[in-house]
Amino acid sequence: ELKVEQNPLFLSMQEGKNYTIYCNYSTTSDRLYWYRQDPGKSLESLFVLLSNGAVKQEGRLMASLDTKARLSTLHITAAVHDLSATYFCAVSTSGTYKYIFGTGTRLKVLA
Amino acid sequence: DVKVTQSSRYLVKRTGEKVFLECVQDMDHENMFWYRQDPGLGLRLIYFSYDVKMKEKGDIPEGYSVSREKKERFSLILESASTNQTSMYLCASSPGLSSEKLFFGSGTQLSVL
């Protein structure tokens, strides 16, 4: 059974600091997604990672994928309050309809 | 701008009622999904559909059914609502078989009293 684990589940950090969210998955998967959810809102796609070693960056967020370790990271650089949200990773396999989500990491950036 | 629209943002229903949650997408996507989101459990797949009139069970289909009569519309039906179905329901869509990213609707917060 494909499982996706994120850690930490909760993260409170000061503005200006760096931190990393980890996403581990249990079986082979060739696609890894990161989503952001603001309180009371729906999920918005951040990144899609398709191959081993893939790295994508958008502003203060950078995502990477290591398919051999079955690990993706979401790195936050010099956090700002606007990044406060819940971040989900999800995996799927090409040609299937199934997306498995992690439980989410709730990030709070303190001014 | 692409859109997945869920008909209700908030719903309050009574135990035993039949509940319809509607979802419409304007992107001509083949695949549509219904998830429920609960604190600490993330998103769990209830049902998905890969074509008109085609549907498959997800991980937690019990107590739910779905209908897809037109490509753009995917309905979730709670035949007899129960309190443990109080949750946030999210509809999503994606194109084709390529496992592209999901596009989500804004969600329906359902409370069953």
Short mmCIF file of C-alpha atoms in Angstrom, two decimals:
data_model
loop_
_atom_site.label_atom_id
_atom_site.label_comp_id
_atom_site.label_asym_id
_atom_site.label_seq_id
_atom_site.Cartn_x
_atom_site.Cartn_y
_atom_site.Cartn_z
CA GLU A 1 0.00 0.00 0.00
CA LEU A 2 1.33 3.39 -0.97
CA LYS A 3 1.74 5.67 2.01
CA VAL A 4 2.95 9.23 2.20
CA GLU A 5 4.36 10.69 5.39
CA GLN A 6 5.20 14.30 6.03
CA ASN A 7 7.17 15.80 8.84
CA PRO A 8 6.93 17.87 10.75
CA LEU A 9 3.15 18.05 11.08
CA PHE A 10 3.35 21.49 12.66
CA LEU A 11 6.03 24.09 12.22
CA SER A 12 6.26 27.48 13.85
CA MET A 13 9.14 29.59 12.68
CA GLN A 14 10.42 33.13 12.85
CA GLU A 15 10.46 35.39 9.85
CA GLY A 16 13.79 35.34 8.09
CA LYS A 17 14.67 31.76 9.08
CA ASN A 18 15.15 28.75 6.83
CA TYR A 19 13.48 25.40 7.24
CA THR A 20 12.71 22.17 5.38
CA ILE A 21 9.59 20.04 5.19
CA TYR A 22 10.11 16.37 4.40
CA CYS A 23 7.90 14.02 2.43
CA ASN A 24 8.59 10.27 2.43
CA TYR A 25 6.64 7.76 0.40
CA SER A 26 6.59 4.02 0.69
CA THR A 27 6.66 2.55 -2.82
CA THR A 28 7.81 3.43 -6.29
CA SER A 29 6.23 6.54 -7.69
CA ASP A 30 7.27 8.70 -10.58
CA ARG A 31 5.43 11.91 -9.82
CA LEU A 32 5.53 14.07 -6.73
CA TYR A 33 3.36 17.11 -6.14
CA TRP A 34 3.40 19.92 -3.63
CA TYR A 35 0.24 21.87 -2.82
CA ARG A 36 -0.47 24.83 -0.60
CA GLN A 37 -3.71 25.38 1.32
CA ASP A 38 -4.56 28.65 3.03
CA PRO A 39 -6.99 28.49 5.96
CA GLY A 40 -10.54 27.94 4.76
CA LYS A 41 -9.41 27.74 1.15
CA SER A 42 -8.78 24.98 -1.34
CA LEU A 43 -5.51 23.48 -2.48
CA GLU A 44 -3.31 25.24 -4.97
CA SER A 45 -0.60 23.46 -6.93
CA LEU A 46 2.97 24.64 -6.22
CA PHE A 47 5.27 22.13 -7.90
CA VAL A 48 5.22 18.95 -9.94
CA LEU A 49 8.43 16.89 -9.80
CA LEU A 50 8.78 14.24 -12.46
CA SER A 51 12.23 12.70 -12.23
CA ASN A 52 15.01 11.81 -9.87
CA GLY A 53 17.06 14.86 -8.97
CA ALA A 54 14.37 17.29 -10.13
CA VAL A 55 14.53 20.66 -8.44
CA LYS A 56 12.02 23.47 -8.82
CA GLN A 57 11.98 26.91 -7.26
CA GLU A 58 9.37 29.60 -6.93
CA GLY A 59 10.22 32.61 -4.82
CA ARG A 60 11.26 31.47 -1.34
CA LEU A 61 10.19 27.87 -1.91
CA MET A 62 12.33 25.17 -3.46
CA ALA A 63 11.26 21.56 -3.94
CA SER A 64 13.47 18.59 -4.75
CA LEU A 65 12.95 14.90 -5.42
CA ASP A 66 15.14 11.87 -4.68
CA THR A 67 13.30 8.84 -6.08
CA LYS A 68 15.92 6.40 -4.82
CA ALA A 69 15.42 7.54 -1.25
CA ARG A 70 11.68 8.05 -1.90
CA LEU A 71 12.03 11.50 -0.43
CA SER A 72 11.01 14.99 -1.43
CA THR A 73 11.87 18.16 0.41
CA LEU A 74 10.28 21.59 0.41
CA HIS A 75 12.82 24.14 1.52
CA ILE A 76 11.76 27.55 2.77
CA THR A 77 14.32 30.34 2.56
CA ALA A 78 14.03 33.49 4.69
CA ALA A 79 10.42 32.82 5.63
CA VAL A 80 7.85 35.60 5.52
CA HIS A 81 4.40 35.74 7.14
CA ASP A 82 2.64 35.23 3.77
CA LEU A 83 4.02 31.70 3.62
CA SER A 84 1.85 30.67 6.57
CA ALA A 85 -0.34 27.85 5.23
CA THR A 86 -0.66 24.09 5.20
CA TYR A 87 1.57 22.31 2.71
CA PHE A 88 0.70 18.91 1.29
CA CYS A 89 2.78 16.54 -0.75
CA ALA A 90 1.17 13.88 -2.92
CA VAL A 91 2.41 11.08 -5.15
CA SER A 92 1.02 9.27 -8.14
CA THR A 93 2.20 6.84 -10.76
CA SER A 94 2.04 7.63 -14.44
CA GLY A 95 -0.96 6.03 -16.12
CA THR A 96 -2.97 5.69 -12.92
CA TYR A 97 -5.70 7.83 -11.49
CA LYS A 98 -4.67 7.57 -7.91
CA TYR A 99 -3.04 10.39 -5.98
CA ILE A 100 -2.00 9.69 -2.40
CA PHE A 101 -1.69 12.69 -0.12
CA GLY A 102 0.36 13.22 2.99
CA THR A 103 -1.33 14.52 6.13
CA GLY A 104 0.01 18.02 5.57
CA THR A 105 2.43 20.32 7.37
CA ARG A 106 0.89 23.33 9.02
CA LEU A 107 3.37 26.19 8.83
CA LYS A 108 3.08 29.34 10.90
CA VAL A 109 5.57 32.13 10.31
CA LEU A 110 5.80 34.53 13.20
CA ALA A 111 6.61 38.18 12.65
CA ASP B 1 -8.73 31.15 -15.97
CA VAL B 2 -9.40 27.47 -15.34
CA LYS B 3 -12.05 26.67 -12.81
CA VAL B 4 -13.49 23.91 -10.68
CA THR B 5 -16.68 25.15 -9.08
CA GLN B 6 -18.43 23.56 -6.15
CA SER B 7 -22.02 24.62 -5.74
CA SER B 8 -22.03 25.24 -1.99
CA ARG B 9 -19.38 26.60 0.33
CA TYR B 10 -21.22 25.59 3.50
CA LEU B 11 -24.01 23.09 4.04
CA VAL B 12 -25.88 22.04 7.16
CA LYS B 13 -27.98 18.89 6.95
CA ARG B 14 -29.77 16.60 9.33
CA THR B 15 -28.99 12.95 9.97
CA GLY B 16 -30.74 10.73 7.46
CA GLU B 17 -31.12 13.38 4.77
CA LYS B 18 -30.03 12.73 1.22
CA VAL B 19 -27.30 15.21 0.30
CA PHE B 20 -26.04 16.23 -3.14
CA LEU B 21 -22.70 17.96 -3.63
CA GLU B 22 -22.17 19.31 -7.11
CA CYS B 23 -18.94 20.02 -8.93
CA VAL B 24 -18.43 21.55 -12.37
CA GLN B 25 -15.17 22.05 -14.27
CA ASP B 26 -14.64 24.14 -17.38
CA MET B 27 -11.32 22.68 -18.53
CA ASP B 28 -12.63 19.70 -20.52
CA HIS B 29 -10.80 17.36 -18.15
CA GLU B 30 -11.41 13.64 -18.38
CA ASN B 31 -10.77 12.87 -14.72
CA MET B 32 -12.73 14.11 -11.75
CA PHE B 33 -12.32 13.27 -8.08
CA TRP B 34 -14.05 13.65 -4.76
CA TYR B 35 -11.94 13.86 -1.59
CA ARG B 36 -12.80 14.48 1.99
CA GLN B 37 -10.42 16.35 4.24
CA ASP B 38 -10.32 15.82 7.98
CA PRO B 39 -7.84 17.22 10.50
CA GLY B 40 -4.85 14.92 10.95
CA LEU B 41 -5.95 12.62 8.15
CA GLY B 42 -5.10 14.68 5.10
CA LEU B 43 -7.11 14.09 1.95
CA ARG B 44 -8.80 10.75 1.37
CA LEU B 45 -10.23 9.72 -1.96
CA ILE B 46 -13.91 8.82 -1.98
CA TYR B 47 -14.59 8.24 -5.69
CA PHE B 48 -13.15 9.21 -9.02
CA SER B 49 -14.35 9.20 -12.58
CA TYR B 50 -12.20 8.92 -15.72
CA ASP B 51 -14.99 9.35 -18.25
CA VAL B 52 -18.68 10.09 -18.54
CA LYS B 53 -20.72 7.45 -16.71
CA MET B 54 -17.51 5.75 -15.52
CA LYS B 55 -16.62 5.69 -11.86
CA GLU B 56 -14.33 3.86 -9.51
CA LYS B 57 -14.23 3.58 -5.75
CA GLY B 58 -11.49 5.29 -3.86
CA ASP B 59 -10.29 4.49 -0.37
CA ILE B 60 -13.44 5.42 1.59
CA PRO B 61 -16.52 4.95 -0.64
CA GLU B 62 -18.86 3.59 2.03
CA GLY B 63 -21.94 5.76 2.49
CA TYR B 64 -21.33 7.66 -0.75
CA SER B 65 -22.26 7.35 -4.38
CA VAL B 66 -21.44 9.47 -7.43
CA SER B 67 -22.90 10.44 -10.75
CA ARG B 68 -21.24 11.70 -13.91
CA GLU B 69 -23.79 12.18 -16.65
CA LYS B 70 -21.85 14.95 -18.41
CA LYS B 71 -18.12 15.41 -18.76
CA GLU B 72 -18.02 18.70 -16.89
CA ARG B 73 -20.14 17.67 -13.91
CA PHE B 74 -19.41 15.22 -11.10
CA SER B 75 -21.85 14.83 -8.24
CA LEU B 76 -21.28 13.28 -4.83
CA ILE B 77 -24.33 11.82 -3.11
CA LEU B 78 -24.71 10.97 0.53
CA GLU B 79 -27.65 8.58 0.50
CA SER B 80 -28.43 8.97 4.20
CA ALA B 81 -26.21 11.51 5.89
CA SER B 82 -24.62 10.61 9.20
CA THR B 83 -22.72 12.71 11.72
CA ASN B 84 -19.42 11.01 10.84
CA GLN B 85 -19.75 12.47 7.36
CA THR B 86 -19.28 15.96 8.72
CA SER B 87 -16.19 17.08 6.84
CA MET B 88 -14.69 19.32 4.17
CA TYR B 89 -15.38 17.88 0.72
CA LEU B 90 -13.05 18.79 -2.12
CA CYS B 91 -13.69 18.20 -5.79
CA ALA B 92 -10.75 18.07 -8.20
CA SER B 93 -10.11 17.44 -11.87
CA SER B 94 -7.16 16.52 -14.07
CA PRO B 95 -6.59 15.93 -17.77
CA GLY B 96 -6.16 12.52 -19.37
CA LEU B 97 -4.05 9.61 -18.20
CA SER B 98 -0.86 11.52 -17.67
CA SER B 99 -1.32 12.00 -13.93
CA GLU B 100 -1.06 15.73 -14.23
CA LYS B 101 -1.55 17.95 -11.24
CA LEU B 102 -5.01 18.23 -9.77
CA PHE B 103 -7.11 21.37 -9.96
CA PHE B 104 -9.25 21.78 -6.88
CA GLY B 105 -12.53 23.46 -6.19
CA SER B 106 -12.95 25.75 -3.21
CA GLY B 107 -14.49 22.99 -1.07
CA THR B 108 -17.80 22.38 0.68
CA GLN B 109 -17.84 22.31 4.47
CA LEU B 110 -20.65 19.91 5.33
CA SER B 111 -22.06 19.66 8.83
CA VAL B 112 -24.46 16.83 9.63
CA LEU B 113 -26.45 17.39 12.80
#
